[in-house]
């Protein structure tokens, strides 16, 4: 009460208090989980918001660049195989309350069967190029598999069979391999032995073997129906009498 203005007039100061009524915003769907396959296009309806002031903003976090959002849906195009977790966030423009709808997208790779070709080479020859082919399934667009072959066979491996295996580095394809077999066959070589001429003297004399082969071998000659080995691995010029 202020009497300074006049005795007939009274001035009042009124303070108003307002209390915010809590009305949280919520999504119509608490979370979204989608499963698809590489190369397929999928469209999903987004959840709606309610509560709060009724006026909202939307923020999107961790979305890959092949996901396109509209006001009501999102579409995955040219997706890459893998698992993706997106945060779809609603914000009340007045109270700044936030609510998040997690979106999980699982993109499965395409299944492919790949058969590795069998290969053959001779002992001491270089290992030939390893190859294979898609025996079941189809690649998309201009895609190609990234195949890395391996075998335990080497040019110095003994004659026999060895496995050929492979791995695929293109993660958009789940590849099942049919292993191949690498066969090392025996090699054919001409071996020359130098002549020896002389009178029998009960002494040992040497013979020279050409070529000098580095490997497991034995060169045989016969005399009086007896088989003799005159050269073996890493040793030439063996003695005989």
PDB file of C-alpha atoms in Angstrom:
ATOM      1  CA  UNK A   1       0.000   0.000   0.000  1.00  0.00           C
ATOM      2  CA  UNK A   2       1.461   3.297  -1.145  1.00  0.00           C
ATOM      3  CA  UNK A   3      -0.138   6.564   0.063  1.00  0.00           C
ATOM      4  CA  UNK A   4       2.372   8.828  -1.645  1.00  0.00           C
ATOM      5  CA  UNK A   5       0.196   9.373  -4.731  1.00  0.00           C
ATOM      6  CA  UNK A   6      -3.036  10.426  -3.060  1.00  0.00           C
ATOM      7  CA  UNK A   7      -5.201   9.477  -0.200  1.00  0.00           C
ATOM      8  CA  UNK A   8      -7.860   8.199  -2.602  1.00  0.00           C
ATOM      9  CA  UNK A   9      -5.633   5.998  -4.748  1.00  0.00           C
ATOM     10  CA  UNK A  10      -3.887   2.747  -3.820  1.00  0.00           C
ATOM     11  CA  UNK A  11      -1.142   0.983  -5.864  1.00  0.00           C
ATOM     12  CA  UNK A  12      -0.589  -2.773  -5.598  1.00  0.00           C
ATOM     13  CA  UNK A  13       2.239  -4.942  -6.923  1.00  0.00           C
ATOM     14  CA  UNK A  14       1.027  -8.418  -7.893  1.00  0.00           C
ATOM     15  CA  UNK A  15       3.517 -11.268  -8.440  1.00  0.00           C
ATOM     16  CA  UNK A  16       2.236 -14.243 -10.429  1.00  0.00           C
ATOM     17  CA  UNK A  17       3.763 -17.692 -10.037  1.00  0.00           C
ATOM     18  CA  UNK A  18       3.490 -20.376 -12.770  1.00  0.00           C
ATOM     19  CA  UNK A  19       4.229 -24.048 -12.316  1.00  0.00           C
ATOM     20  CA  UNK A  20       5.286 -26.225 -15.315  1.00  0.00           C
ATOM     21  CA  UNK A  21       3.101 -29.260 -15.632  1.00  0.00           C
ATOM     22  CA  UNK A  22       5.399 -32.199 -16.518  1.00  0.00           C
ATOM     23  CA  UNK A  23       4.207 -33.757 -19.783  1.00  0.00           C
ATOM     24  CA  UNK A  24       7.093 -35.800 -21.255  1.00  0.00           C
ATOM     25  CA  UNK A  25       7.359 -36.428 -24.972  1.00  0.00           C
ATOM     26  CA  UNK A  26       7.342 -40.048 -26.146  1.00  0.00           C
ATOM     27  CA  UNK A  27       7.762 -41.922 -29.411  1.00  0.00           C
ATOM     28  CA  UNK A  28       4.906 -44.118 -30.639  1.00  0.00           C
ATOM     29  CA  UNK A  29       7.460 -46.945 -31.077  1.00  0.00           C
ATOM     30  CA  UNK A  30      10.258 -47.303 -28.494  1.00  0.00           C
ATOM     31  CA  UNK A  31      12.756 -48.885 -30.917  1.00  0.00           C
ATOM     32  CA  UNK A  32      13.109 -50.222 -34.468  1.00  0.00           C
ATOM     33  CA  UNK A  33      14.997 -53.315 -35.628  1.00  0.00           C
ATOM     34  CA  UNK A  34      15.381 -54.123 -39.332  1.00  0.00           C
ATOM     35  CA  UNK A  35      17.077 -57.040 -41.087  1.00  0.00           C
ATOM     36  CA  UNK A  36      17.756 -57.063 -44.823  1.00  0.00           C
ATOM     37  CA  UNK A  37      20.245 -58.360 -47.395  1.00  0.00           C
ATOM     38  CA  UNK A  38      22.988 -56.497 -49.230  1.00  0.00           C
ATOM     39  CA  UNK A  39      21.669 -54.888 -52.402  1.00  0.00           C
ATOM     40  CA  UNK A  40      18.009 -54.847 -51.368  1.00  0.00           C
ATOM     41  CA  UNK A  41      16.091 -51.580 -50.883  1.00  0.00           C
ATOM     42  CA  UNK A  42      13.905 -51.357 -47.755  1.00  0.00           C
ATOM     43  CA  UNK A  43      11.624 -48.549 -46.550  1.00  0.00           C
ATOM     44  CA  UNK A  44      10.471 -48.287 -42.927  1.00  0.00           C
ATOM     45  CA  UNK A  45       7.904 -45.962 -41.345  1.00  0.00           C
ATOM     46  CA  UNK A  46       9.314 -43.765 -38.579  1.00  0.00           C
ATOM     47  CA  UNK A  47       7.657 -43.449 -35.155  1.00  0.00           C
ATOM     48  CA  UNK A  48       5.622 -40.339 -34.290  1.00  0.00           C
ATOM     49  CA  UNK A  49       6.031 -38.070 -31.259  1.00  0.00           C
ATOM     50  CA  UNK A  50       3.410 -37.054 -28.705  1.00  0.00           C
ATOM     51  CA  UNK A  51       3.339 -35.125 -25.447  1.00  0.00           C
ATOM     52  CA  UNK A  52       5.079 -31.928 -24.411  1.00  0.00           C
ATOM     53  CA  UNK A  53       4.307 -28.784 -26.345  1.00  0.00           C
ATOM     54  CA  UNK A  54       3.397 -30.658 -29.492  1.00  0.00           C
ATOM     55  CA  UNK A  55       6.119 -28.948 -31.509  1.00  0.00           C
ATOM     56  CA  UNK A  56       9.262 -30.972 -32.080  1.00  0.00           C
ATOM     57  CA  UNK A  57      12.636 -31.069 -33.755  1.00  0.00           C
ATOM     58  CA  UNK A  58      14.317 -34.224 -35.014  1.00  0.00           C
ATOM     59  CA  UNK A  59      18.022 -35.072 -34.917  1.00  0.00           C
ATOM     60  CA  UNK A  60      19.658 -38.174 -36.417  1.00  0.00           C
ATOM     61  CA  UNK A  61      22.995 -39.545 -35.274  1.00  0.00           C
ATOM     62  CA  UNK A  62      25.283 -42.298 -36.658  1.00  0.00           C
ATOM     63  CA  UNK A  63      23.301 -42.835 -39.860  1.00  0.00           C
ATOM     64  CA  UNK A  64      25.341 -44.257 -42.796  1.00  0.00           C
ATOM     65  CA  UNK A  65      25.214 -42.228 -46.003  1.00  0.00           C
ATOM     66  CA  UNK A  66      23.092 -44.850 -47.779  1.00  0.00           C
ATOM     67  CA  UNK A  67      20.123 -44.250 -45.424  1.00  0.00           C
ATOM     68  CA  UNK A  68      17.738 -41.480 -46.547  1.00  0.00           C
ATOM     69  CA  UNK A  69      15.274 -39.936 -44.074  1.00  0.00           C
ATOM     70  CA  UNK A  70      11.980 -38.136 -44.783  1.00  0.00           C
ATOM     71  CA  UNK A  71       9.463 -36.752 -42.298  1.00  0.00           C
ATOM     72  CA  UNK A  72       7.689 -40.093 -42.022  1.00  0.00           C
ATOM     73  CA  UNK A  73      10.061 -42.844 -43.172  1.00  0.00           C
ATOM     74  CA  UNK A  74      13.610 -43.819 -44.020  1.00  0.00           C
ATOM     75  CA  UNK A  75      14.967 -45.857 -46.931  1.00  0.00           C
ATOM     76  CA  UNK A  76      18.162 -47.904 -47.189  1.00  0.00           C
ATOM     77  CA  UNK A  77      19.659 -47.897 -50.685  1.00  0.00           C
ATOM     78  CA  UNK A  78      23.001 -49.395 -51.786  1.00  0.00           C
ATOM     79  CA  UNK A  79      23.531 -50.673 -48.274  1.00  0.00           C
ATOM     80  CA  UNK A  80      26.736 -52.359 -47.175  1.00  0.00           C
ATOM     81  CA  UNK A  81      26.716 -55.607 -45.192  1.00  0.00           C
ATOM     82  CA  UNK A  82      27.127 -55.095 -41.445  1.00  0.00           C
ATOM     83  CA  UNK A  83      25.280 -53.947 -38.317  1.00  0.00           C
ATOM     84  CA  UNK A  84      24.398 -50.265 -37.861  1.00  0.00           C
ATOM     85  CA  UNK A  85      22.960 -48.497 -34.792  1.00  0.00           C
ATOM     86  CA  UNK A  86      21.235 -45.163 -35.499  1.00  0.00           C
ATOM     87  CA  UNK A  87      19.864 -42.699 -32.923  1.00  0.00           C
ATOM     88  CA  UNK A  88      16.555 -41.067 -33.945  1.00  0.00           C
ATOM     89  CA  UNK A  89      16.124 -38.206 -31.457  1.00  0.00           C
ATOM     90  CA  UNK A  90      12.982 -36.135 -30.796  1.00  0.00           C
ATOM     91  CA  UNK A  91      13.309 -32.718 -29.091  1.00  0.00           C
ATOM     92  CA  UNK A  92      10.528 -30.537 -27.650  1.00  0.00           C
ATOM     93  CA  UNK A  93      11.226 -27.028 -29.018  1.00  0.00           C
ATOM     94  CA  UNK A  94      10.047 -25.321 -25.805  1.00  0.00           C
ATOM     95  CA  UNK A  95      11.058 -27.522 -22.897  1.00  0.00           C
ATOM     96  CA  UNK A  96      14.066 -29.041 -24.788  1.00  0.00           C
ATOM     97  CA  UNK A  97      13.107 -32.450 -23.523  1.00  0.00           C
ATOM     98  CA  UNK A  98      14.614 -35.222 -25.619  1.00  0.00           C
ATOM     99  CA  UNK A  99      13.666 -38.811 -26.312  1.00  0.00           C
ATOM    100  CA  UNK A 100      15.564 -41.342 -28.431  1.00  0.00           C
ATOM    101  CA  UNK A 101      14.273 -44.174 -30.596  1.00  0.00           C
ATOM    102  CA  UNK A 102      17.178 -46.563 -31.316  1.00  0.00           C
ATOM    103  CA  UNK A 103      17.186 -47.924 -34.883  1.00  0.00           C
ATOM    104  CA  UNK A 104      19.182 -51.098 -35.522  1.00  0.00           C
ATOM    105  CA  UNK A 105      19.823 -52.148 -39.120  1.00  0.00           C
ATOM    106  CA  UNK A 106      21.377 -55.539 -39.883  1.00  0.00           C
ATOM    107  CA  UNK A 107      22.405 -55.986 -43.524  1.00  0.00           C
ATOM    108  CA  UNK A 108      23.308 -59.607 -44.261  1.00  0.00           C
ATOM    109  CA  UNK A 109      25.843 -60.530 -46.971  1.00  0.00           C
ATOM    110  CA  UNK A 110      24.798 -62.479 -50.068  1.00  0.00           C
ATOM    111  CA  UNK A 111      25.656 -66.185 -49.935  1.00  0.00           C
ATOM    112  CA  UNK A 112      28.004 -67.463 -52.645  1.00  0.00           C
ATOM    113  CA  UNK A 113      29.611 -70.865 -53.313  1.00  0.00           C
ATOM    114  CA  UNK A 114      33.037 -70.713 -54.936  1.00  0.00           C
ATOM    115  CA  UNK A 115      34.780 -73.776 -56.368  1.00  0.00           C
ATOM    116  CA  UNK A 116      38.586 -73.802 -56.586  1.00  0.00           C
ATOM    117  CA  UNK A 117      40.038 -75.427 -59.693  1.00  0.00           C
ATOM    118  CA  UNK A 118      42.423 -78.357 -59.323  1.00  0.00           C
ATOM    119  CA  UNK A 119      45.953 -77.678 -60.603  1.00  0.00           C
ATOM    120  CA  UNK A 120      48.948 -79.762 -61.647  1.00  0.00           C
ATOM    121  CA  UNK A 121      52.635 -79.158 -62.265  1.00  0.00           C
ATOM    122  CA  UNK A 122      55.795 -81.233 -62.375  1.00  0.00           C
ATOM    123  CA  UNK A 123      58.384 -81.483 -59.658  1.00  0.00           C
ATOM    124  CA  UNK A 124      60.783 -78.478 -59.727  1.00  0.00           C
ATOM    125  CA  UNK A 125      58.490 -76.513 -62.055  1.00  0.00           C
ATOM    126  CA  UNK A 126      56.957 -73.191 -60.870  1.00  0.00           C
ATOM    127  CA  UNK A 127      53.562 -73.349 -59.166  1.00  0.00           C
ATOM    128  CA  UNK A 128      50.887 -72.438 -61.716  1.00  0.00           C
ATOM    129  CA  UNK A 129      48.322 -69.663 -61.204  1.00  0.00           C
ATOM    130  CA  UNK A 130      45.494 -70.659 -58.856  1.00  0.00           C
ATOM    131  CA  UNK A 131      41.946 -69.996 -60.080  1.00  0.00           C
ATOM    132  CA  UNK A 132      38.316 -70.787 -59.361  1.00  0.00           C
ATOM    133  CA  UNK A 133      34.737 -69.892 -60.279  1.00  0.00           C
ATOM    134  CA  UNK A 134      31.356 -69.075 -58.717  1.00  0.00           C
ATOM    135  CA  UNK A 135      29.398 -72.311 -58.711  1.00  0.00           C
ATOM    136  CA  UNK A 136      26.319 -71.021 -56.875  1.00  0.00           C
ATOM    137  CA  UNK A 137      24.917 -67.516 -56.314  1.00  0.00           C
ATOM    138  CA  UNK A 138      25.195 -64.243 -58.227  1.00  0.00           C
ATOM    139  CA  UNK A 139      27.175 -61.051 -57.758  1.00  0.00           C
ATOM    140  CA  UNK A 140      25.371 -57.709 -57.899  1.00  0.00           C
ATOM    141  CA  UNK A 141      26.028 -54.833 -60.284  1.00  0.00           C
ATOM    142  CA  UNK A 142      29.722 -54.609 -61.139  1.00  0.00           C
ATOM    143  CA  UNK A 143      30.855 -56.320 -57.945  1.00  0.00           C
ATOM    144  CA  UNK A 144      33.728 -58.762 -57.814  1.00  0.00           C
ATOM    145  CA  UNK A 145      34.988 -61.067 -55.120  1.00  0.00           C
ATOM    146  CA  UNK A 146      38.392 -60.415 -53.595  1.00  0.00           C
ATOM    147  CA  UNK A 147      39.853 -63.920 -53.475  1.00  0.00           C
ATOM    148  CA  UNK A 148      43.228 -64.784 -51.970  1.00  0.00           C
ATOM    149  CA  UNK A 149      44.405 -68.323 -52.822  1.00  0.00           C
ATOM    150  CA  UNK A 150      46.985 -70.394 -50.986  1.00  0.00           C
ATOM    151  CA  UNK A 151      48.479 -73.864 -51.218  1.00  0.00           C
ATOM    152  CA  UNK A 152      51.099 -75.768 -49.267  1.00  0.00           C
ATOM    153  CA  UNK A 153      52.623 -77.013 -52.522  1.00  0.00           C
ATOM    154  CA  UNK A 154      55.891 -75.438 -53.690  1.00  0.00           C
ATOM    155  CA  UNK A 155      58.124 -76.051 -56.680  1.00  0.00           C
ATOM    156  CA  UNK A 156      60.386 -78.203 -54.503  1.00  0.00           C
ATOM    157  CA  UNK A 157      57.585 -80.214 -52.911  1.00  0.00           C
ATOM    158  CA  UNK A 158      57.774 -83.960 -53.409  1.00  0.00           C
ATOM    159  CA  UNK A 159      55.423 -85.559 -55.875  1.00  0.00           C
ATOM    160  CA  UNK A 160      51.994 -85.876 -54.292  1.00  0.00           C
ATOM    161  CA  UNK A 161      48.776 -83.956 -53.610  1.00  0.00           C
ATOM    162  CA  UNK A 162      48.345 -80.742 -51.624  1.00  0.00           C
ATOM    163  CA  UNK A 163      45.268 -78.680 -50.647  1.00  0.00           C
ATOM    164  CA  UNK A 164      44.328 -75.402 -52.346  1.00  0.00           C
ATOM    165  CA  UNK A 165      42.329 -73.054 -50.105  1.00  0.00           C
ATOM    166  CA  UNK A 166      41.129 -69.449 -50.350  1.00  0.00           C
ATOM    167  CA  UNK A 167      39.602 -66.553 -48.398  1.00  0.00           C
ATOM    168  CA  UNK A 168      37.292 -63.766 -49.567  1.00  0.00           C
ATOM    169  CA  UNK A 169      37.939 -60.123 -48.592  1.00  0.00           C
ATOM    170  CA  UNK A 170      34.666 -58.653 -49.935  1.00  0.00           C
ATOM    171  CA  UNK A 171      32.472 -58.539 -46.807  1.00  0.00           C
ATOM    172  CA  UNK A 172      29.267 -58.010 -48.812  1.00  0.00           C
ATOM    173  CA  UNK A 173      29.447 -61.708 -49.750  1.00  0.00           C
ATOM    174  CA  UNK A 174      29.448 -64.743 -47.482  1.00  0.00           C
ATOM    175  CA  UNK A 175      31.523 -67.199 -49.517  1.00  0.00           C
ATOM    176  CA  UNK A 176      31.631 -70.945 -48.972  1.00  0.00           C
ATOM    177  CA  UNK A 177      34.672 -72.478 -50.667  1.00  0.00           C
ATOM    178  CA  UNK A 178      35.001 -75.907 -52.269  1.00  0.00           C
ATOM    179  CA  UNK A 179      38.723 -76.564 -51.863  1.00  0.00           C
ATOM    180  CA  UNK A 180      40.896 -77.663 -54.757  1.00  0.00           C
ATOM    181  CA  UNK A 181      43.776 -80.132 -55.018  1.00  0.00           C
ATOM    182  CA  UNK A 182      47.262 -79.313 -56.261  1.00  0.00           C
ATOM    183  CA  UNK A 183      49.096 -82.310 -57.701  1.00  0.00           C
ATOM    184  CA  UNK A 184      52.872 -82.422 -58.065  1.00  0.00           C
ATOM    185  CA  UNK A 185      53.843 -85.084 -60.584  1.00  0.00           C
ATOM    186  CA  UNK A 186      57.215 -86.713 -61.094  1.00  0.00           C
ATOM    187  CA  UNK A 187      59.518 -84.963 -63.514  1.00  0.00           C
ATOM    188  CA  UNK A 188      61.408 -86.647 -66.366  1.00  0.00           C
ATOM    189  CA  UNK A 189      65.080 -85.808 -66.824  1.00  0.00           C
ATOM    190  CA  UNK A 190      67.881 -87.056 -69.019  1.00  0.00           C
ATOM    191  CA  UNK A 191      71.021 -87.849 -67.018  1.00  0.00           C
ATOM    192  CA  UNK A 192      74.445 -88.235 -68.609  1.00  0.00           C
ATOM    193  CA  UNK A 193      77.218 -90.295 -66.998  1.00  0.00           C
ATOM    194  CA  UNK A 194      80.781 -89.812 -68.230  1.00  0.00           C
ATOM    195  CA  UNK A 195      82.513 -92.810 -69.716  1.00  0.00           C
ATOM    196  CA  UNK A 196      85.369 -94.431 -67.888  1.00  0.00           C
ATOM    197  CA  UNK A 197      87.939 -96.470 -69.690  1.00  0.00           C
ATOM    198  CA  UNK A 198      90.743 -98.344 -68.058  1.00  0.00           C
ATOM    199  CA  UNK A 199      92.137-101.651 -67.009  1.00  0.00           C
ATOM    200  CA  UNK A 200      90.547-103.330 -64.070  1.00  0.00           C
ATOM    201  CA  UNK A 201      92.740-102.640 -61.069  1.00  0.00           C
ATOM    202  CA  UNK A 202      90.473-103.370 -58.089  1.00  0.00           C
ATOM    203  CA  UNK A 203      90.471 -99.645 -57.266  1.00  0.00           C
ATOM    204  CA  UNK A 204      87.467 -97.273 -57.031  1.00  0.00           C
ATOM    205  CA  UNK A 205      86.958 -94.749 -59.823  1.00  0.00           C
ATOM    206  CA  UNK A 206      84.442 -91.885 -60.069  1.00  0.00           C
ATOM    207  CA  UNK A 207      81.670 -91.184 -62.544  1.00  0.00           C
ATOM    208  CA  UNK A 208      80.398 -87.644 -63.208  1.00  0.00           C
ATOM    209  CA  UNK A 209      76.620 -87.147 -63.262  1.00  0.00           C
ATOM    210  CA  UNK A 210      75.004 -84.301 -65.227  1.00  0.00           C
ATOM    211  CA  UNK A 211      72.921 -82.367 -64.364  1.00  0.00           C
ATOM    212  CA  UNK A 212      73.580 -81.957 -60.664  1.00  0.00           C
ATOM    213  CA  UNK A 213      70.069 -82.385 -59.258  1.00  0.00           C
ATOM    214  CA  UNK A 214      69.190 -80.957 -55.841  1.00  0.00           C
ATOM    215  CA  UNK A 215      66.548 -83.303 -54.520  1.00  0.00           C
ATOM    216  CA  UNK A 216      65.788 -86.842 -53.474  1.00  0.00           C
ATOM    217  CA  UNK A 217      66.966 -89.116 -56.247  1.00  0.00           C
ATOM    218  CA  UNK A 218      69.033 -92.160 -57.021  1.00  0.00           C
ATOM    219  CA  UNK A 219      70.661 -93.004 -60.359  1.00  0.00           C
ATOM    220  CA  UNK A 220      70.902 -96.713 -60.996  1.00  0.00           C
ATOM    221  CA  UNK A 221      72.977 -98.883 -63.245  1.00  0.00           C
ATOM    222  CA  UNK A 222      73.030-102.638 -63.574  1.00  0.00           C
ATOM    223  CA  UNK A 223      75.921-105.015 -63.881  1.00  0.00           C
ATOM    224  CA  UNK A 224      75.620-108.763 -63.800  1.00  0.00           C
ATOM    225  CA  UNK A 225      71.944-108.357 -62.782  1.00  0.00           C
ATOM    226  CA  UNK A 226      72.921-106.332 -59.688  1.00  0.00           C
ATOM    227  CA  UNK A 227      71.273-102.885 -59.280  1.00  0.00           C
ATOM    228  CA  UNK A 228      73.658-100.256 -57.949  1.00  0.00           C
ATOM    229  CA  UNK A 229      73.051 -96.631 -56.867  1.00  0.00           C
ATOM    230  CA  UNK A 230      75.889 -94.466 -58.169  1.00  0.00           C
ATOM    231  CA  UNK A 231      74.463 -91.049 -57.179  1.00  0.00           C
ATOM    232  CA  UNK A 232      72.021 -89.690 -54.661  1.00  0.00           C
ATOM    233  CA  UNK A 233      70.988 -86.340 -53.157  1.00  0.00           C
ATOM    234  CA  UNK A 234      73.676 -83.632 -53.216  1.00  0.00           C
ATOM    235  CA  UNK A 235      76.423 -86.040 -54.129  1.00  0.00           C
ATOM    236  CA  UNK A 236      77.831 -86.626 -57.578  1.00  0.00           C
ATOM    237  CA  UNK A 237      81.002 -88.255 -58.777  1.00  0.00           C
ATOM    238  CA  UNK A 238      80.272 -91.384 -56.722  1.00  0.00           C
ATOM    239  CA  UNK A 239      82.791 -94.176 -56.764  1.00  0.00           C
ATOM    240  CA  UNK A 240      82.372 -97.537 -58.335  1.00  0.00           C
ATOM    241  CA  UNK A 241      84.670-100.355 -59.345  1.00  0.00           C
TER     242      UNK A 241
END
